[in-house]
CSV table of C-alpha atoms and ligand atoms in Angstrom, one decimal:
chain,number,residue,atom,x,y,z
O,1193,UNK,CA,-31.5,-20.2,0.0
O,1194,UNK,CA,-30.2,-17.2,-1.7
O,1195,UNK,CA,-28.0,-16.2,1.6
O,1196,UNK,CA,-27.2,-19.8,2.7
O,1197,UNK,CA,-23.4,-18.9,2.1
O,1198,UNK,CA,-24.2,-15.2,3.2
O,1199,UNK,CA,-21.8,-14.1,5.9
O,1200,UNK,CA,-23.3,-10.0,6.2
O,1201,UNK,CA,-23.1,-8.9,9.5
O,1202,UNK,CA,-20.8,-11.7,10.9
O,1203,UNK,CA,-17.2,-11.4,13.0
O,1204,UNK,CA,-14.8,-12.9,12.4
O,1205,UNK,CA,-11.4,-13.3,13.7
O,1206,UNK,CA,-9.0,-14.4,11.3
O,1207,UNK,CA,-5.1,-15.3,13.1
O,1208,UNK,CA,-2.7,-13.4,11.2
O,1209,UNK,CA,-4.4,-11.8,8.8
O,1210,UNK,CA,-2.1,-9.0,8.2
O,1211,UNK,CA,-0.4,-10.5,5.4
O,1212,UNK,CA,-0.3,-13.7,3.0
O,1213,UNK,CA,-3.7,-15.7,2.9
O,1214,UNK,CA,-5.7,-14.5,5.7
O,1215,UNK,CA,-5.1,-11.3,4.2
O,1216,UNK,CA,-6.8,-12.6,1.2
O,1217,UNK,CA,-9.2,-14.0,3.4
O,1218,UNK,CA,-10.3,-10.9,5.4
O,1219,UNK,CA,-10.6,-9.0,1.7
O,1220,UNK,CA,-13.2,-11.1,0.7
O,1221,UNK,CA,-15.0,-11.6,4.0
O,1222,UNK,CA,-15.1,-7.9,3.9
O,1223,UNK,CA,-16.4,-7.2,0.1
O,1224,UNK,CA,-19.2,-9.6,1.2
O,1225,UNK,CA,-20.3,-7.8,4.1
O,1226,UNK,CA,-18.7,-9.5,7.2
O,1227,UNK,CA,-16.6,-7.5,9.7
O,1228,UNK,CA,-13.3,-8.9,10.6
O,1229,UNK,CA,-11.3,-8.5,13.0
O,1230,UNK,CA,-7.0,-9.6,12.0
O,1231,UNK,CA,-3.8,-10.1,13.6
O,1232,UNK,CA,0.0,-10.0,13.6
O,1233,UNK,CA,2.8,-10.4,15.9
O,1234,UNK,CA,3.7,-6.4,15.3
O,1235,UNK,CA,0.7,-4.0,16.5
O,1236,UNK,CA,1.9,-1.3,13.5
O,1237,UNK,CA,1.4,-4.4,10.6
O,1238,UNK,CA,-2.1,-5.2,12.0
O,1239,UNK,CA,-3.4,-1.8,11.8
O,1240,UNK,CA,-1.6,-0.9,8.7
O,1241,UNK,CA,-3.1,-3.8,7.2
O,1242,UNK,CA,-6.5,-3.0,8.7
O,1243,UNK,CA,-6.5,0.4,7.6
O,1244,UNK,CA,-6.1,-0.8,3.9
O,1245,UNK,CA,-8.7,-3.3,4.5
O,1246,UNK,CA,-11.5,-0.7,5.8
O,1247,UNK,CA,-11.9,0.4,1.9
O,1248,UNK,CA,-14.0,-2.8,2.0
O,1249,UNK,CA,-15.9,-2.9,5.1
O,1250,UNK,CA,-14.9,-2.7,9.4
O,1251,UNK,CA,-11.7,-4.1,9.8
O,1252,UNK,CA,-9.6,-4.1,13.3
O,1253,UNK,CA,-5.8,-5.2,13.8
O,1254,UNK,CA,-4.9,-6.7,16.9
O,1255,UNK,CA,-0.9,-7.3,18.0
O,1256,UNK,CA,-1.0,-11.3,19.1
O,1257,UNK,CA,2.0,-13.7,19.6
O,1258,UNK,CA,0.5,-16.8,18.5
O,1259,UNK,CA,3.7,-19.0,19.2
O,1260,UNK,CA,2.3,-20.1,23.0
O,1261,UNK,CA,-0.5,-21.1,24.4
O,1262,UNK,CA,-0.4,-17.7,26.8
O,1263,UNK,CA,-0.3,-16.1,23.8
O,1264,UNK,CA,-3.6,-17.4,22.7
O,1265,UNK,CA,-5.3,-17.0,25.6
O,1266,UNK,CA,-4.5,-13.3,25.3
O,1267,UNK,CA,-5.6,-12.7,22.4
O,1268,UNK,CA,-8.7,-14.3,23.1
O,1269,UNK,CA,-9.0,-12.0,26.5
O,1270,UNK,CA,-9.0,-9.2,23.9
O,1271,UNK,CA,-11.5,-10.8,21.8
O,1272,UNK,CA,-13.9,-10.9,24.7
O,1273,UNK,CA,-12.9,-7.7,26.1
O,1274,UNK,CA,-14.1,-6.0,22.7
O,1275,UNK,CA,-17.8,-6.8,24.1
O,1276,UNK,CA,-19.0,-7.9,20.7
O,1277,UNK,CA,-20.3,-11.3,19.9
O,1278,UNK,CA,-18.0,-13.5,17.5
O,1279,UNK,CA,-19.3,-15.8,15.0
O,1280,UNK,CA,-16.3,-17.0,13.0
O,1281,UNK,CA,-13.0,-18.1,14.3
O,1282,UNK,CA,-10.6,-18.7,11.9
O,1283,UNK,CA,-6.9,-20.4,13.1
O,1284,UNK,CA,-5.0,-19.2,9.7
O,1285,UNK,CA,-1.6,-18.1,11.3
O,1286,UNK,CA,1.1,-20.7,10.5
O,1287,UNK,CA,4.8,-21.8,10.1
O,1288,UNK,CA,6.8,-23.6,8.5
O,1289,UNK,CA,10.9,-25.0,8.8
O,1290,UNK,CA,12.6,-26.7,6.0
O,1291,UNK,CA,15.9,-28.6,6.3
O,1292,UNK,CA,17.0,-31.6,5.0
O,1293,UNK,CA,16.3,-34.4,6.8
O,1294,UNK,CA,19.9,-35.1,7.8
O,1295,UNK,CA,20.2,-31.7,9.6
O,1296,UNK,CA,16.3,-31.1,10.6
O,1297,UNK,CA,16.5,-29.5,14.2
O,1298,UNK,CA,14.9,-30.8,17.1
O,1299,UNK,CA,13.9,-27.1,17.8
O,1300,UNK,CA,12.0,-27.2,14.8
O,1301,UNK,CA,9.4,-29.4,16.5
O,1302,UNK,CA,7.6,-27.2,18.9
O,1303,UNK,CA,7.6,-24.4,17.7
O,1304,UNK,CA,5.4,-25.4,14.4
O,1305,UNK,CA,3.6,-28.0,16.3
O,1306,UNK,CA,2.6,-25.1,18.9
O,1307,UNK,CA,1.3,-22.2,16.4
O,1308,UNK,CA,0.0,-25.0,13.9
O,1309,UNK,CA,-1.9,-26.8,16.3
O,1310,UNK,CA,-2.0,-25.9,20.0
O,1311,UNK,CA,-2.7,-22.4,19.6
O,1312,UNK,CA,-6.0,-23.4,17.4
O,1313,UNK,CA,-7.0,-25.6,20.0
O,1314,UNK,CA,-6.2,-23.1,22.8
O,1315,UNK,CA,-8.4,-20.5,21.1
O,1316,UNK,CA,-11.3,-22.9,20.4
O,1317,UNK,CA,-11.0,-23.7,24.1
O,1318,UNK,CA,-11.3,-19.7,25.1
O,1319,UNK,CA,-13.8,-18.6,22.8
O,1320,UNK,CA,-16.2,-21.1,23.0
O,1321,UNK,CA,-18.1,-19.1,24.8
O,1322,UNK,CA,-18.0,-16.1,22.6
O,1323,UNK,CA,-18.9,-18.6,19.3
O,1324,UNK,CA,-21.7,-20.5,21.3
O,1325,UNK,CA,-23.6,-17.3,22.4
O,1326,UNK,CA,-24.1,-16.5,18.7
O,1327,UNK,CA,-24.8,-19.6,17.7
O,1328,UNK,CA,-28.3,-20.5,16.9
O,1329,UNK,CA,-29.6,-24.3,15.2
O,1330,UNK,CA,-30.4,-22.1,11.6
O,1331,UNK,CA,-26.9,-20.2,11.9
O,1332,UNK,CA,-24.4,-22.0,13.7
O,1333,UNK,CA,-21.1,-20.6,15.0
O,1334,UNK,CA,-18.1,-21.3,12.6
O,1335,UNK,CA,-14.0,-22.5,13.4
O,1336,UNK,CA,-12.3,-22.9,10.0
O,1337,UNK,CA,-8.5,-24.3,10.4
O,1338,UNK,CA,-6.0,-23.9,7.9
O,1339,UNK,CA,-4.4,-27.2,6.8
O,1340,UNK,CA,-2.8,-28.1,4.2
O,1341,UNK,CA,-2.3,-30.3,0.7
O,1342,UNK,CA,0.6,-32.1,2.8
O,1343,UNK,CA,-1.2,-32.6,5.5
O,1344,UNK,CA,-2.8,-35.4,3.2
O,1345,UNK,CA,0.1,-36.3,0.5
O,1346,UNK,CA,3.6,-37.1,0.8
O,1347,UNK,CA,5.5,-34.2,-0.8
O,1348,UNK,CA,9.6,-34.0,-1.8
O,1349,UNK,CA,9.8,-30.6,0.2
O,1350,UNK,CA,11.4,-31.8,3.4
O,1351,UNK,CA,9.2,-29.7,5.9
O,1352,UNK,CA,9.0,-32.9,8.5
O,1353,UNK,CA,7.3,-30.8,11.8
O,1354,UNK,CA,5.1,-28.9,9.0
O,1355,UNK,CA,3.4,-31.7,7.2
O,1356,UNK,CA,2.7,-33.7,10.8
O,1357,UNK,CA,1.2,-30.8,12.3
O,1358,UNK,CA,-1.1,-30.4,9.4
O,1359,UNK,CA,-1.9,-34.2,9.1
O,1360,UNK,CA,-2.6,-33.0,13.1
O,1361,UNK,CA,-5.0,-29.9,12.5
O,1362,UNK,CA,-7.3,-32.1,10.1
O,1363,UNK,CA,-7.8,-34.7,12.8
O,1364,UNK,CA,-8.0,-32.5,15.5
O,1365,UNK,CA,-10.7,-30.6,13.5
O,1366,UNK,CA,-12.6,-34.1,13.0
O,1367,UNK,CA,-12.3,-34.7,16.4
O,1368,UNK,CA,-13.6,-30.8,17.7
O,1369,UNK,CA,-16.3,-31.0,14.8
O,1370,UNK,CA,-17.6,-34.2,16.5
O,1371,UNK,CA,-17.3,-32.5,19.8
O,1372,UNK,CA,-18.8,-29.3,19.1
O,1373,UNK,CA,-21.7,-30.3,16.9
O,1374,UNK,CA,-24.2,-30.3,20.0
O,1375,UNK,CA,-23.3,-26.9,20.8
O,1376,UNK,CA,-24.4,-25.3,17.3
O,1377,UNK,CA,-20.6,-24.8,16.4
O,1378,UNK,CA,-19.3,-26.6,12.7
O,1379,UNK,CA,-15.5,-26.8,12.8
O,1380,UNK,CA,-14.0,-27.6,9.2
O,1381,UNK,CA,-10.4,-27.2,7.6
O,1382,UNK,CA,-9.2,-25.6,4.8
O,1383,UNK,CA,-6.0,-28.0,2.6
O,1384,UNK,CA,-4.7,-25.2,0.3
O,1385,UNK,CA,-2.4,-26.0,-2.3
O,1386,UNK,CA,1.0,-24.1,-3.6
O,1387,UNK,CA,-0.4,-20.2,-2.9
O,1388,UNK,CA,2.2,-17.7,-3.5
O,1389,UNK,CA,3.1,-15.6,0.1
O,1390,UNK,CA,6.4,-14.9,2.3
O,1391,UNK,CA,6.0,-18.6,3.2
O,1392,UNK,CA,6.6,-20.6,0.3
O,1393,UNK,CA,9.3,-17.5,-0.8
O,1394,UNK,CA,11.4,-20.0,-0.3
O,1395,UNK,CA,10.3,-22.4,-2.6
O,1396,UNK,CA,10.3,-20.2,-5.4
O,1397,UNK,CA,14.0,-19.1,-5.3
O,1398,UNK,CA,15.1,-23.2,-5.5
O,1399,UNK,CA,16.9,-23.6,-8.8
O,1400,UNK,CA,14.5,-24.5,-11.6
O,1401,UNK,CA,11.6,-24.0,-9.7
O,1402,UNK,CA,10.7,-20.3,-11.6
O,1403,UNK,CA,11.6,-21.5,-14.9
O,1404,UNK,CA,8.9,-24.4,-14.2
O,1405,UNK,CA,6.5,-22.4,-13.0
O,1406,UNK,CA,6.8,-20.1,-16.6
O,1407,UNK,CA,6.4,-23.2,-18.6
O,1408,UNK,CA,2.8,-23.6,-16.9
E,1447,LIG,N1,1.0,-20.4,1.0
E,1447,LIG,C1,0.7,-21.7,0.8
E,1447,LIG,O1,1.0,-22.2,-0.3
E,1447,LIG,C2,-0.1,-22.5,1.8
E,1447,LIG,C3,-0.5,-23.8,1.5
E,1447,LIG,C4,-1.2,-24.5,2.4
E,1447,LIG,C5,-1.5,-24.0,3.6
E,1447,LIG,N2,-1.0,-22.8,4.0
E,1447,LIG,C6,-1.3,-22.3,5.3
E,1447,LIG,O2,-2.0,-21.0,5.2
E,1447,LIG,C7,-1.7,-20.3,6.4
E,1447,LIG,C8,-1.2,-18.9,6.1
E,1447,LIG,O3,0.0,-19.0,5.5
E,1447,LIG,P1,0.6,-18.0,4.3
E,1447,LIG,O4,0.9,-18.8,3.2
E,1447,LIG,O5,-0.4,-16.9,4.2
E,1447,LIG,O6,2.0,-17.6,5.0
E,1447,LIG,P2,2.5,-16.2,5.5
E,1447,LIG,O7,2.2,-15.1,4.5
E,1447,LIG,O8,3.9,-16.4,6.0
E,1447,LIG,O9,1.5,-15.9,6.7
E,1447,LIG,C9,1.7,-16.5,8.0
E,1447,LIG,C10,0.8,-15.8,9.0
E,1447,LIG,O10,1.0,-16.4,10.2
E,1447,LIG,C11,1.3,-15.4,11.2
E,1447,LIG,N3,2.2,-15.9,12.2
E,1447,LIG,C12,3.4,-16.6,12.0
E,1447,LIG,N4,4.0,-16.9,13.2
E,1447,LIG,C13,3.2,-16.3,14.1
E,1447,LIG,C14,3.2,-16.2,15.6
E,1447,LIG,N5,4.2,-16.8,16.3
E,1447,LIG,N6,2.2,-15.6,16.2
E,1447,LIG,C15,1.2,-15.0,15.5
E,1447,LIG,N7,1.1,-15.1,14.2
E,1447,LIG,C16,2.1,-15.7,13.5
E,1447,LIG,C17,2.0,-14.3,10.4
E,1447,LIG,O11,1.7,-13.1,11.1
E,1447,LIG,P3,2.8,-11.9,11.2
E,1447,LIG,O12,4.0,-12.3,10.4
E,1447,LIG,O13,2.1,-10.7,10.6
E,1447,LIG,O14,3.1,-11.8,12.7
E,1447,LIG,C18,1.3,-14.4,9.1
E,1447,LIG,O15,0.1,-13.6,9.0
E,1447,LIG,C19,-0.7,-21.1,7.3
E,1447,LIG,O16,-1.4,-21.9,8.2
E,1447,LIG,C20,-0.1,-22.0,6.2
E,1447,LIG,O17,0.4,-23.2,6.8
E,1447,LIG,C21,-0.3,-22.0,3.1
């Protein structure tokens, strides 16, 4: 029981995990014994980010555009062509668009709906493979999504495409957990709230915002 949580000796691939919360992520993965393996759209972030990782374990940056579903599939071709088995895939890398909802662009649509929830999908779809060869009835294979808090509640912050693609990862990860159970692999999502990275910067330069923040 003492290692039911343990993840020593695991990969794990964590989508843009050069920065921001799957930066976090990868630390602690690391501390407790995991390797990881991260990403960014710039090659120089991820291994600058990996390097500072390895004080804690074996860390590896990888360059991927996440932004199409080619771009998932090739990361995923340089997953498998590392030759190592993967037991962990977690679909962190996200976007977001704000606007009010009287000028909210149409081009904000695809673009969020793509990285938020195709490209999770598309990478489920390629490394099934890689996640079902290590998983095993005891120790099954793992696919965390990142949601999010407005994925569930109405918010004020008018991020239309942002909140509907997050409402979208948590049913979509109902619907691949129900899928995937036979073949050993759990998929669950994560519903962070307000964590402080580049992408809610944003949120804390809105007037009033820091001074309510230092009353808490
Ligand atoms: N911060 C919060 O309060 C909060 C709350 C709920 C959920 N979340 C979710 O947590 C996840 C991480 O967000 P964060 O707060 O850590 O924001 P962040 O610091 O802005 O990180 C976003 C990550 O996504 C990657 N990314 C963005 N566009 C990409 C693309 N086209 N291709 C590949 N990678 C791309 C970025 O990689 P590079 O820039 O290095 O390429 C970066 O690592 C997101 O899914 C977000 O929706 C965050």
């Amino acid at each position: 029981m003492s290692d039911l949580f343990g993840v020593a000796g695991k990969r794990v691939l964590i989508t843009g995990g050069a920065q921001g919360l799957g930066n976090m992520i990868a630390e602690r993965l690391l501390c407790a014994g995991a390797e990881v393996i991260i990403t960014s759209r710039k090659l120089e972030a991820s291994q600058e980010a990996a390097m500072a990782l390895q004080a804690h374990g074996k860390c590896i940056g990888l360059q991927a555009d996440l932004s199409t579903a080619d771009g998932a599939v090739a990361l995923a071709d340089q997953i498998k062509a590392l030759g190592e088995p993967l037991h962990v895939l977690i679909n962190n890398a996200g976007k977001v668009w704000g606007a009010p909802l009287e000028s909210f662009p149409d081009k904000a649509w695809p673009d969020i709906m793509s990285i938020n929830v195709q490209t999770p999908f598309t990478l489920t779809h390629e490394l099934l493979p890689l996640l079902s060869a290590s998983a095993t009835t005891g120790d099954p294979a793992r696919i965390i999504n990142m949601g999010s808090l407005v994925g569930h509640v109405v918010e004020k912050r008018p991020a239309f495409s942002y909140a509907a693609s997050k409402a979208a990862i948590h049913h979509l990860t109902r619907i691949l957990a129900a899928h995937l159970a036979a073949s050993k692999i759990t998929v669950n999502a994560i519903a962070p709230g307000y964590f402080s990275t580049r992408m809610t910067a944003s949120m804390r330069c809105r007037p009033g915002r820091q001074a309510a923040r230092n009353r808490t």
